[in-house]
Coordinates of C-alpha atoms and ligand atoms in Angstrom, one line a residue:
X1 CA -13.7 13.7 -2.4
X2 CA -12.9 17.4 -3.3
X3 CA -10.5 19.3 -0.8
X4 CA -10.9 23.3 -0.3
X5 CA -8.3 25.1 1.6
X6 CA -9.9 28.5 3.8
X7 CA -8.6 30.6 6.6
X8 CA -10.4 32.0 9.2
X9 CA -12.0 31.5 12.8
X10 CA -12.7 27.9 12.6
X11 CA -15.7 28.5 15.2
X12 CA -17.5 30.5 12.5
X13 CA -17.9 27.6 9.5
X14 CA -21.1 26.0 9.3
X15 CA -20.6 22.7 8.9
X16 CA -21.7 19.5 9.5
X17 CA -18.3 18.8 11.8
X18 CA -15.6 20.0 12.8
X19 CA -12.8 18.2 13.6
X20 CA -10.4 19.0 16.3
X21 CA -6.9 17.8 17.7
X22 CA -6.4 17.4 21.6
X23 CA -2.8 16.4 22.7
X24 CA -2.7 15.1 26.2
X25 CA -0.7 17.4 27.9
X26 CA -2.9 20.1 26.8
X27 CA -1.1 23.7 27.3
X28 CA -2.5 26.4 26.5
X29 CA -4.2 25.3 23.1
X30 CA -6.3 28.6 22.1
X31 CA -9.1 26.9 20.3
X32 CA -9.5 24.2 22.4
X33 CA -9.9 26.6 25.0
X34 CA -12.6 28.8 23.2
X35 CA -14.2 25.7 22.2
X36 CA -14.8 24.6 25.3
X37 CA -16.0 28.0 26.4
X38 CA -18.8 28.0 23.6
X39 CA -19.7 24.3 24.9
X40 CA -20.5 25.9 28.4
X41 CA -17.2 23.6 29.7
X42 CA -18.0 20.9 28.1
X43 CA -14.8 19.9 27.2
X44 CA -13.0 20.2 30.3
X45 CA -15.7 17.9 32.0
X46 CA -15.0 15.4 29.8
X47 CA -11.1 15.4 30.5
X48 CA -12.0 15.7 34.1
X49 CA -14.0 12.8 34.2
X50 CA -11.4 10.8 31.8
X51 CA -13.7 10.6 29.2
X52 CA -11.7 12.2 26.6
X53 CA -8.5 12.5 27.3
X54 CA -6.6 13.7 24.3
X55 CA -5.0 9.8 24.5
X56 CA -3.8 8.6 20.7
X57 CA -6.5 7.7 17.9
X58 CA -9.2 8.5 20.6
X59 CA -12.7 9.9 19.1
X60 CA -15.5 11.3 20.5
X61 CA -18.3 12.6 18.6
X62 CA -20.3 16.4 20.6
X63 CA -22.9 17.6 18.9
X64 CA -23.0 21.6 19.7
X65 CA -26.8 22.5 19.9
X66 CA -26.5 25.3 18.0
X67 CA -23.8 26.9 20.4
X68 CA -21.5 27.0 17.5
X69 CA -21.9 27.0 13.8
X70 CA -21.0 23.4 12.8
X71 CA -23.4 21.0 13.8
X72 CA -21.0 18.6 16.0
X73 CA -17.6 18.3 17.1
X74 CA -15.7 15.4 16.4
X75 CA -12.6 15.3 18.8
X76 CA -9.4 13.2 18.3
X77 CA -6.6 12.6 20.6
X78 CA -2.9 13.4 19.1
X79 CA -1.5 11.8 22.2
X80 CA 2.3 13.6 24.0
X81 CA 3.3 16.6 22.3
X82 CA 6.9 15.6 22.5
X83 CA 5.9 12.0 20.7
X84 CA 4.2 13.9 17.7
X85 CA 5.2 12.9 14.4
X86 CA 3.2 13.2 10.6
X87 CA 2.2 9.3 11.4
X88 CA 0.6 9.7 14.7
X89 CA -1.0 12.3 13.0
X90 CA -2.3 10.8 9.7
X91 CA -3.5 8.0 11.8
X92 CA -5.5 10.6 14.3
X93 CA -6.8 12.3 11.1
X94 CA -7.6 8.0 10.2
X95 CA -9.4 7.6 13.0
X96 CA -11.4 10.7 13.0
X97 CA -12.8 9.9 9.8
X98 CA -13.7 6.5 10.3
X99 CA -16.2 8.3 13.1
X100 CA -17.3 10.3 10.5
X101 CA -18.1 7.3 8.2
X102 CA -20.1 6.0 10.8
X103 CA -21.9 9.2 11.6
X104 CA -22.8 9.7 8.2
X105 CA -21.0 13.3 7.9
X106 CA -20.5 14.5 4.3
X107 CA -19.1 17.7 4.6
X108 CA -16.4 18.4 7.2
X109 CA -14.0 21.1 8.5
X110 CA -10.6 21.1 10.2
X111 CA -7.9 22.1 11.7
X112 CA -5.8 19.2 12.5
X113 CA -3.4 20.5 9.6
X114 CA -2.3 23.4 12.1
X115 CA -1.0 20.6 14.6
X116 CA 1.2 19.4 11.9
X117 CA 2.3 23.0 11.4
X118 CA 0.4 23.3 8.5
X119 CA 3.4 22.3 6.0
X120 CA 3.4 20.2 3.5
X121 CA 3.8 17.3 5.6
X122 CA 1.5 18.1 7.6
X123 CA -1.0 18.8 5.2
X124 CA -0.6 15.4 3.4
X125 CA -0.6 13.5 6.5
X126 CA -4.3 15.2 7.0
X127 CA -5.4 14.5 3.6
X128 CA -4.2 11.2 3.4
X129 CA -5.4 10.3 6.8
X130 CA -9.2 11.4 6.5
X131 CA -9.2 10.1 2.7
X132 CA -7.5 6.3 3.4
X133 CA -9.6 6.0 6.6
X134 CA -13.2 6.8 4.7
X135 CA -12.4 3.9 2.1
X136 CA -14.9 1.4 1.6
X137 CA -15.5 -1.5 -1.1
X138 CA -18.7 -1.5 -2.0
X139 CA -19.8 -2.3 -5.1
X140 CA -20.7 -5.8 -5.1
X141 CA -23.6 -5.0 -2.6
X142 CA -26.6 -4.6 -4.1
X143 CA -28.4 -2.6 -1.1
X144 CA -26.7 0.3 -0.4
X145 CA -24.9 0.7 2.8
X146 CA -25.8 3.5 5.5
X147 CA -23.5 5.3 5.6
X148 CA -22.9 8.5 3.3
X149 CA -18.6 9.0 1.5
X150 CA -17.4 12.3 2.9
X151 CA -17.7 14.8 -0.3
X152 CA -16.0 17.5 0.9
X153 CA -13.3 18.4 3.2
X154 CA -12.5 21.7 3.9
X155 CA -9.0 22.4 5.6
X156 CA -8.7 25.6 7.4
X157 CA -5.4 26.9 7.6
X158 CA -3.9 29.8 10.3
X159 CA -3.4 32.7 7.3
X160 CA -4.7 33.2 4.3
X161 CA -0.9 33.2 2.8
X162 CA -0.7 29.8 3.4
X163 CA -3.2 28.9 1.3
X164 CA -2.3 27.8 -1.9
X165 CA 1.0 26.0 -0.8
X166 CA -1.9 23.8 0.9
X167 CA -4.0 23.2 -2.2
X168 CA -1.2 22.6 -3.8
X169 CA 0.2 19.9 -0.5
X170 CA -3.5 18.6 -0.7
X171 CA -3.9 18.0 -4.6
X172 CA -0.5 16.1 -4.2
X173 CA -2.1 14.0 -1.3
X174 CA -5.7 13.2 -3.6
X175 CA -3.8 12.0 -6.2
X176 CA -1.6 9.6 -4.1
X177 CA -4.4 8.8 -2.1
X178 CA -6.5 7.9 -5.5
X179 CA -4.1 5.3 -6.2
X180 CA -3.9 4.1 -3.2
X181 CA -7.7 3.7 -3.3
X182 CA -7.1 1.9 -6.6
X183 CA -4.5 -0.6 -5.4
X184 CA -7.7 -1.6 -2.9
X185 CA -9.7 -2.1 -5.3
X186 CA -8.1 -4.4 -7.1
X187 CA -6.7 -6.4 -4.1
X188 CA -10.7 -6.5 -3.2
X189 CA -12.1 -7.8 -6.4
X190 CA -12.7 -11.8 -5.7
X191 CA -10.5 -13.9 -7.1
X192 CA -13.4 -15.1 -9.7
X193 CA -13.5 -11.5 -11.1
X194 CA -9.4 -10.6 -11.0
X195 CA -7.9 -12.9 -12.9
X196 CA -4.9 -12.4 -14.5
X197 CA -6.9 -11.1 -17.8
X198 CA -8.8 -8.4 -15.5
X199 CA -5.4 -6.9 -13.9
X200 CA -4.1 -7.0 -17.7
X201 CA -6.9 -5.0 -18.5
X202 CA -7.1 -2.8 -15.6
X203 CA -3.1 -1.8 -16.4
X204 CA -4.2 -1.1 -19.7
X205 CA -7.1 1.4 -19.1
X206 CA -4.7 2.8 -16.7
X207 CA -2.1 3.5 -18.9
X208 CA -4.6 4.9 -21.4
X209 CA -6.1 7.3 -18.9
X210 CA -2.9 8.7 -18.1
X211 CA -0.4 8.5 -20.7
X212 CA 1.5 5.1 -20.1
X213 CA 2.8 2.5 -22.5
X214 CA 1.4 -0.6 -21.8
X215 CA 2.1 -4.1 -23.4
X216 CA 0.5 -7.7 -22.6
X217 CA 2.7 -10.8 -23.2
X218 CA 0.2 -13.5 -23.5
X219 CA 0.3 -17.0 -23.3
X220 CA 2.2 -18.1 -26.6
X221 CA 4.7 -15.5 -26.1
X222 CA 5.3 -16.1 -22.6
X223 CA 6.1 -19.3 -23.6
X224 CA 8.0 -18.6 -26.6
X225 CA 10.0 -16.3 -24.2
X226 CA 11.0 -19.0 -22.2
X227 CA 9.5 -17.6 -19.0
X228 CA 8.5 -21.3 -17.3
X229 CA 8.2 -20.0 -13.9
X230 CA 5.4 -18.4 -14.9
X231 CA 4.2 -20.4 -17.2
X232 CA 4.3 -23.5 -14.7
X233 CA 2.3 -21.8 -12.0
X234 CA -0.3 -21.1 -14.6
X235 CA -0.4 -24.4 -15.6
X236 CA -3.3 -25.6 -13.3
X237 CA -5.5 -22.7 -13.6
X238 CA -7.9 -22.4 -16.6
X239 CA -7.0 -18.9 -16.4
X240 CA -4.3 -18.1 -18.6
X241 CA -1.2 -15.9 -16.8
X242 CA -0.4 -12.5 -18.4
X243 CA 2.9 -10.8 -18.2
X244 CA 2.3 -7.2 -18.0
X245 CA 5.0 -4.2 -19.0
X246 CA 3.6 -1.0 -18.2
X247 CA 6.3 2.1 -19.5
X248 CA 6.7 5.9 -18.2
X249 CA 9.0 8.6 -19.4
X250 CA 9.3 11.0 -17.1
X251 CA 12.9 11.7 -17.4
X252 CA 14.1 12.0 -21.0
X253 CA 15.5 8.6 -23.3
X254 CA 18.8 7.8 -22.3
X255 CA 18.3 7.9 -18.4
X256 CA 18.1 4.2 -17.1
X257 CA 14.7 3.6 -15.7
X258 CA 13.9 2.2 -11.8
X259 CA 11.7 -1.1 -12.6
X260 CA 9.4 -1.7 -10.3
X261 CA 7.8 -5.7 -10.0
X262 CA 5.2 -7.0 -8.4
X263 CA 3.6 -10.7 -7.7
X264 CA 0.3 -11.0 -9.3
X265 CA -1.0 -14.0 -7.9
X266 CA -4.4 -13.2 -8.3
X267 CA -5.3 -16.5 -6.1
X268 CA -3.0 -18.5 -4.4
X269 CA -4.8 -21.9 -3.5
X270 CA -1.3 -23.4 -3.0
X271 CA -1.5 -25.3 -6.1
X272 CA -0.8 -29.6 -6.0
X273 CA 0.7 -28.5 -2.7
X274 CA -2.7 -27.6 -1.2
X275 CA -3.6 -24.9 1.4
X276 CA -5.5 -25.6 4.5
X277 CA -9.0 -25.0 4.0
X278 CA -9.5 -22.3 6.7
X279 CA -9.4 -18.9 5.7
X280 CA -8.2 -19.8 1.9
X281 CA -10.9 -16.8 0.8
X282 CA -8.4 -14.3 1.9
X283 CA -5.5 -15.2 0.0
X284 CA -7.5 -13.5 -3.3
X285 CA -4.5 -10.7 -1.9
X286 CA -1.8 -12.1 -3.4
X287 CA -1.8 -10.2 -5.9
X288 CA -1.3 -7.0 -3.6
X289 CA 2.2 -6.6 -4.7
X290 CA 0.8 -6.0 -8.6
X291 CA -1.7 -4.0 -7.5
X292 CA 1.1 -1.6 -5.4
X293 CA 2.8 -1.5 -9.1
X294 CA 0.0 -0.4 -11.6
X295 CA -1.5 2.1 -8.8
X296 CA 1.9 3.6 -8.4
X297 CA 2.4 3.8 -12.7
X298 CA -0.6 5.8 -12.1
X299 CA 0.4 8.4 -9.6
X300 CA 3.6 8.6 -11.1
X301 CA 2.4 9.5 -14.1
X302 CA -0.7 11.7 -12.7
X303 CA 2.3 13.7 -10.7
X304 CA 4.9 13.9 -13.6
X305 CA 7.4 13.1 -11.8
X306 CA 10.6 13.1 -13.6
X307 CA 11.7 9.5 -13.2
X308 CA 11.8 6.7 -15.9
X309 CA 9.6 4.0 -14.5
X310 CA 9.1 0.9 -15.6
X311 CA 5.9 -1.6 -14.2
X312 CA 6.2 -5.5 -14.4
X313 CA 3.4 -7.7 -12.9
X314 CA 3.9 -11.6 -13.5
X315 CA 0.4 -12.5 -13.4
X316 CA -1.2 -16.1 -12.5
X317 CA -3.5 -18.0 -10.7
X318 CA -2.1 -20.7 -8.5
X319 CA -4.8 -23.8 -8.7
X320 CA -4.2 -28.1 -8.5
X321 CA -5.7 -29.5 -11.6
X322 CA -4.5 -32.6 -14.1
X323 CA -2.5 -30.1 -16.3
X324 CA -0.6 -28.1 -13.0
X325 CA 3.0 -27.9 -12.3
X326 CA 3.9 -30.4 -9.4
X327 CA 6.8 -31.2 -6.8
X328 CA 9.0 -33.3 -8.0
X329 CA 9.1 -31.1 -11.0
X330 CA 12.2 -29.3 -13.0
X331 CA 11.5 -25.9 -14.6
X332 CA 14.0 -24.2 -16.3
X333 CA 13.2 -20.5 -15.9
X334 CA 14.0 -17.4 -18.3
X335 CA 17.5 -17.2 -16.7
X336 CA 18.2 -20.6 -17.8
X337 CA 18.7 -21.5 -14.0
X338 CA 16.9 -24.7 -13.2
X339 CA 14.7 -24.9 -10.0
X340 CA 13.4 -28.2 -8.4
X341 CA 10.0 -27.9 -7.2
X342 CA 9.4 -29.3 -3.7
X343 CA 6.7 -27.3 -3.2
X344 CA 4.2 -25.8 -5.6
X345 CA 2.8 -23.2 -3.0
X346 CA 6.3 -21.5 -3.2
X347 CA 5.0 -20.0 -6.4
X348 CA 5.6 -16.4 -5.9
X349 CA 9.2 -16.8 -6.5
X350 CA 8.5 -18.5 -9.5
X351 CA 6.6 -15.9 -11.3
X352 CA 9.3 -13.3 -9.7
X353 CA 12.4 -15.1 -11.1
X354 CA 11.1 -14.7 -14.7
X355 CA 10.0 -11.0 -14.3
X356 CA 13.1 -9.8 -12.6
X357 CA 15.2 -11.6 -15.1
X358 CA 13.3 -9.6 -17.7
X359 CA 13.9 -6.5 -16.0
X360 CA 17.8 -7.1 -16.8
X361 CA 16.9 -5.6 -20.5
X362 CA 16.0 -2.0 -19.2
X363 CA 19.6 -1.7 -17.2
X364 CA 17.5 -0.4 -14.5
X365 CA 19.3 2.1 -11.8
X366 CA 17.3 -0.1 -9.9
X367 CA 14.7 -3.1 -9.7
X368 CA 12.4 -2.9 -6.6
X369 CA 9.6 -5.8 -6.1
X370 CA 6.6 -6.0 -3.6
X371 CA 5.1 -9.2 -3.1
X372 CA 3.3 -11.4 -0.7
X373 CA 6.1 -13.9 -0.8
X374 CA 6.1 -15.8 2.8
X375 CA 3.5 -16.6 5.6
X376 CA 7.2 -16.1 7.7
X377 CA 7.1 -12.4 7.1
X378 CA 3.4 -12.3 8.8
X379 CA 5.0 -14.8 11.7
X380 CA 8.2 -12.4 12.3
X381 CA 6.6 -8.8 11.3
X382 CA 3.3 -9.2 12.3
X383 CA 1.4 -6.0 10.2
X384 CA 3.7 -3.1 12.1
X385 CA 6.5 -3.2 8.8
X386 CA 6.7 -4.6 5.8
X387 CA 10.2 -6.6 5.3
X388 CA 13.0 -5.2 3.4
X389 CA 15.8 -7.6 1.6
X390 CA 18.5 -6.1 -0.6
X391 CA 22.0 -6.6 -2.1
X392 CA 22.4 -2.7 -2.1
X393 CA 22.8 -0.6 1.3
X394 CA 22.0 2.6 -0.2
X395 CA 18.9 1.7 -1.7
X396 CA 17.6 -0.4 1.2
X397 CA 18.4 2.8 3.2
X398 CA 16.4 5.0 0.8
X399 CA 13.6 3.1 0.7
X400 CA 13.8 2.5 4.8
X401 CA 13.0 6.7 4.5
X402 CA 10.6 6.5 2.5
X403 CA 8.8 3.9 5.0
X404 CA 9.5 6.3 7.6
X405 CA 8.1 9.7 6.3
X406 CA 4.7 7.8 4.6
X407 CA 4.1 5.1 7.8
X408 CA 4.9 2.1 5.4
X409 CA 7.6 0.7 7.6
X410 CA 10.0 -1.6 6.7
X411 CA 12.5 -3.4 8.6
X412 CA 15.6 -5.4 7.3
X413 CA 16.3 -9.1 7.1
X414 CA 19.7 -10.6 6.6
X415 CA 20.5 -12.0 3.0
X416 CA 24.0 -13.7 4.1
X417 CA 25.2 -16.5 1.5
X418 CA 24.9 -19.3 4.1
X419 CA 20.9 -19.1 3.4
X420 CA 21.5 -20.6 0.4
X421 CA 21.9 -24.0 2.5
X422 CA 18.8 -24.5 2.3
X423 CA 17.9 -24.2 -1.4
X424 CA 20.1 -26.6 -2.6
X425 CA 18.7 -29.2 -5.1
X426 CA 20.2 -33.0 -5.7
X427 CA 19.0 -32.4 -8.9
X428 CA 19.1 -29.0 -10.0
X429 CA 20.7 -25.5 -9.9
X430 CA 18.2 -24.8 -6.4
X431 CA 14.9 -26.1 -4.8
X432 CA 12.1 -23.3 -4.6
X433 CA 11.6 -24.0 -1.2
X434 CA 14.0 -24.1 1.8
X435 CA 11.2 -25.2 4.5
X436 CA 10.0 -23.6 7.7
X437 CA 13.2 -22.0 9.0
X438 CA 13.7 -18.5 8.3
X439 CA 11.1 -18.7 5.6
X440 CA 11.5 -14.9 4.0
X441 CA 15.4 -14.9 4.2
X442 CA 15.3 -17.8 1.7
X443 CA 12.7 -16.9 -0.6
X444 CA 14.6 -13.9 -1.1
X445 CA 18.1 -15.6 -1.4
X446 CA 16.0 -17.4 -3.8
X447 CA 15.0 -14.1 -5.3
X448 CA 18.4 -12.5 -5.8
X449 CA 19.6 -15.1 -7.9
X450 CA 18.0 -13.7 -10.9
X451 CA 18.7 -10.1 -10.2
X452 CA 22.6 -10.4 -11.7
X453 CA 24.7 -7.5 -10.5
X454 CA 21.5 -4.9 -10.6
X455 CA 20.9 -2.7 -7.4
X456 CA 17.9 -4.7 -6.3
X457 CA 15.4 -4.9 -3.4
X458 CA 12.7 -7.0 -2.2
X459 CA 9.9 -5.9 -0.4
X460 CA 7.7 -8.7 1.2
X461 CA 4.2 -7.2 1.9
X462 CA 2.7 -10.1 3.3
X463 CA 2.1 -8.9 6.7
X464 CA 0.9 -5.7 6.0
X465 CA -1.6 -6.3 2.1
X466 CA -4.3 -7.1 4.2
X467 CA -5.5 -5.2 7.7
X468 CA -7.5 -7.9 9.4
X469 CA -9.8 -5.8 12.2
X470 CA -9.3 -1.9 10.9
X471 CA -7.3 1.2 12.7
X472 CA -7.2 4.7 12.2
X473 CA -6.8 5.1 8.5
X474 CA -6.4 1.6 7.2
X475 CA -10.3 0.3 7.5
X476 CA -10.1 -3.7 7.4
X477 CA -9.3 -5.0 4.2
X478 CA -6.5 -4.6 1.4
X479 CA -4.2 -1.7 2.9
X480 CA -2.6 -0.3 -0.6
X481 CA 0.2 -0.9 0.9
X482 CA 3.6 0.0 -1.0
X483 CA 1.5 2.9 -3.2
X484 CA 2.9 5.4 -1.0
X485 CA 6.3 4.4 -0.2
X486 CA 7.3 4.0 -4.0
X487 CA 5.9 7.3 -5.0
X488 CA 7.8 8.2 -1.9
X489 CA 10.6 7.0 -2.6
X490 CA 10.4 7.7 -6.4
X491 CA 10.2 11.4 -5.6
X492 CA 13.6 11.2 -4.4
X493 CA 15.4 9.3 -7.7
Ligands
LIG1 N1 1.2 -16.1 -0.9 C1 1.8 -17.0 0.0 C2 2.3 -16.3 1.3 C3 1.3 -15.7 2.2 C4 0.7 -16.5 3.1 C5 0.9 -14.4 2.1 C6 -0.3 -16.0 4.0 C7 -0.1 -13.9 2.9 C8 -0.6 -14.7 3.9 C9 3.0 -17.7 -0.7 O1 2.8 -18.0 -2.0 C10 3.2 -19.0 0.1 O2 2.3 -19.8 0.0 N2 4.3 -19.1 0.7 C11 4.6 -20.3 1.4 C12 6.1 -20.5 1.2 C13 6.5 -21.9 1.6 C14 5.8 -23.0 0.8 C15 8.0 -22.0 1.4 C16 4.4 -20.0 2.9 O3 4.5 -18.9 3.4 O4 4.0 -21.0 3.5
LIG2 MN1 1.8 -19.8 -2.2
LIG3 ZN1 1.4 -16.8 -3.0

């Protein structure tokens, strides 16, 4: 999608639409007002007679008749001034261009950057918006959809001084949102197609595109590094795991690096310890937390920012077979810690333990991991925030921000010592599952033993990998989730 920045009198672009932000409580919003005046009053009969009423996320579609130069107008409610934020508005922007997904538009206009006050914020939250919420994954259909991609946007901004402070907010924004459009991708690939092998691969040609060091552990040398947690969980799958180390050096040798980890479960079928049959297709996303960490090496590096970063994705597909990993079992993992397994769909941890034990070597600042540890996090969360575990206020506090300015919320769990309880083993240093109760605590208790005294955080993205019907600019499927906050949050190291 290519992004222009102009100024001038909106009403004079031809276009194919324009679109426009109503609050509620309207004022005395100049445009609207001429608007409405070149529609003959069309738009103050349509707040008369409820139809539109400027309420949140609301679109509706005009086409002008030739009584202006772009062809229709595409309307979208920014709900109460007074409860306007950069989220309400990325979301309106969202939901706008799902509409014009739907109507086929491929060029477009607008203006909803001057709502946001046509900062930088503001500006990103447009660009984001309208890009996330056009996304589609389409290429295994073999007849082509519909519906035409947007090509170009065209934001038009109050003065013409303003203008390359927004190309330079909006190229920012493509790049983010690129990755973010990656992260889809690869959480949308089938589970027959993304195997641990195809994200290896995929974090390679990333890393050659843009600079990054990239390095493969296979098999042998997972082994012969003593990582059993991953190895077990590979065992039943005839798809070999992969442990991927993705490098960038933004900041100069010598500065400790943040490490960033994340689960690559590229199917989860539960292993030995079987998943119910319904709706087992969807859990090809568990994998969203690796796919968070090589789309974010990527922006990183696109941006420059000056951060050393480190990528780790454990990668494995979780299947029952003769050769798999059962309960009952004893694995002693990188750490040497030994883990009792009474339940082989609790493998997400046990690909984790291994990577963040590896992450020790770097003497990361800090180690963040994104993963879609525990059906609990969906139960308590729902898809409104992703939760946030830690043993290090500051940095749970940072990255809490970070969910705050980009929409990725997170909201904190307690990680007290008595959760432990439930991981004890008769047998061995801890169990790798605690049972039903407070499911996400003890999978990340579980978790922080392996994270020594390193500032640490877990992030578990269950809830919020996967949007199940589609709103404003997450369209249903994988979400990207986490691409945002860490380059987010990154920007601030
Ligand atoms: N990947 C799942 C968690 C999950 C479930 C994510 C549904 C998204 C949607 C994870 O590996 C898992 O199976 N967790 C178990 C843990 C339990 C065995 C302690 C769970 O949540 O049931
Ligand atoms: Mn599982
Ligand atoms: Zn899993």
């Amino acid at each position: 999608m290519q992004i222009k920045v102009f100024s001038g009198d909106p009403l004079e672009f031809a276009t194919q639409a324009l679109v426009v932000g109503c609050f509620e409580d309207i004022g005395d919003d100049k445009l609207v007002g001429r608007l409405d005046k070149s529609l003959h009053g069309a738009l103050a009969s349509l707040r008369n007679r409820k139809e539109f009423t400027g309420k949140h996320n609301k679109v509706i579609e005009l086409k002008t008749l030739g009584n202006v130069p772009a062809e229709r107008v595409v309307l979208v409610g920014l709900g109460k001034r007074k409860e306007f934020t950069h989220e309400r508005l990325r979301q309106a922007a969202g939901a706008a261009a799902r509409a014009l997904k739907a109507s086929g538009v491929s060029i477009c206009h607008t203006v909803l950057n001057q709502q946001g006050g046509d900062n930088s914020a503001g500006i990103r939250a447009v660009v984001e918006g309208i890009n996330l919420g056009t996304y589609s994954f389409d290429i295994y259909r073999t007849s082509p959809r519909e519906v035409t991609d947007l090509a170009e946007l065209t934001l038009l901004v109050e003065s013409r001084s303003q203008i390359k402070a927004a190309e330079e907010s909006s190229s920012e924004s493509r790049i983010v949102c690129g990755s973010v459009r990656l992260a889809r991708d690869l959480v949308s690939h089938p589970g027959n197609i993304a195997t641990p092998s195809f994200l290896a691969e995929q974090a390679i040609s990333v890393s050659n595109r843009n600079g990054l060091t990239c390095h493969v552990i296979d098999c042998d040398e997972i082994e012969r590094l003593g990582m059993n947690g991953l190895l077990h969980v590979g065992k039943g799958s005839i798809q070999a795991p992969r442990f991927i180390i993705m490098e960038y050096n933004g900041a100069g040798s010598g500065i400790r690096p943040v490490v960033i980890v994340g689960k690559g479960i590229t199917f989860d079928s539960g292993g030995i310890s079987l998943k119910p049959r319904e709706g087992m297709e969807r859990i090809k996303d568990d994998m969203a937390g690796a796919a968070s960490v090589i789309a974010a090496m990527q922006a990183v590096a696109t941006l420059r920012l000056k951060v050393n970063l480190v990528g780790l994705v454990p990668a494995a597909e979780n299947m029952p077979d003769g050769r798999a990993y059962k309960p009952g079992d004893v694995v002693k993992t990188m750490s040497g810690k030994t883990v009792e397994i009474n339940n082989t769909d609790a493998e997400g941890r046990m690909v984790l333990c291994d990577a963040l034990h590896y992450a020790q070597r770097y003497k990361p600042k800090a180690i963040i991991d994104l993963a879609t540890l525990t059906g609990a996090c969906l139960v308590a969360l729902g898809a409104e925030a992703s939760g946030i575990m830690g043993n290090d206020p500051i940095l749970t506090r940072a990255l809490k921000m970070a969910g705050e300015a980009t929409g990725e919320r997170l909201w904190e769990l307690p990680l007290w010592d008595e959760y432990g309880e439930a991981m004890k083993s008769d047998i061995a240093d801890m169990k790798n599952s605690g049972g039903s109760h407070a499911g996400t605590v003890t999978a990340a208790w579980f978790l922080k033993q392996f994270v020594g005294k390193t500032r640490w955080a877990h992030i578990d993205i269950a809830g919020t990998a996967w949007e199940e019907k589609g709103r404003h600019y997450l369209p249903k499927g994988a979400t990207g989730v986490g691409v945002r906050l860490l380059v987010e949050y990154l920007k601030g190291v």
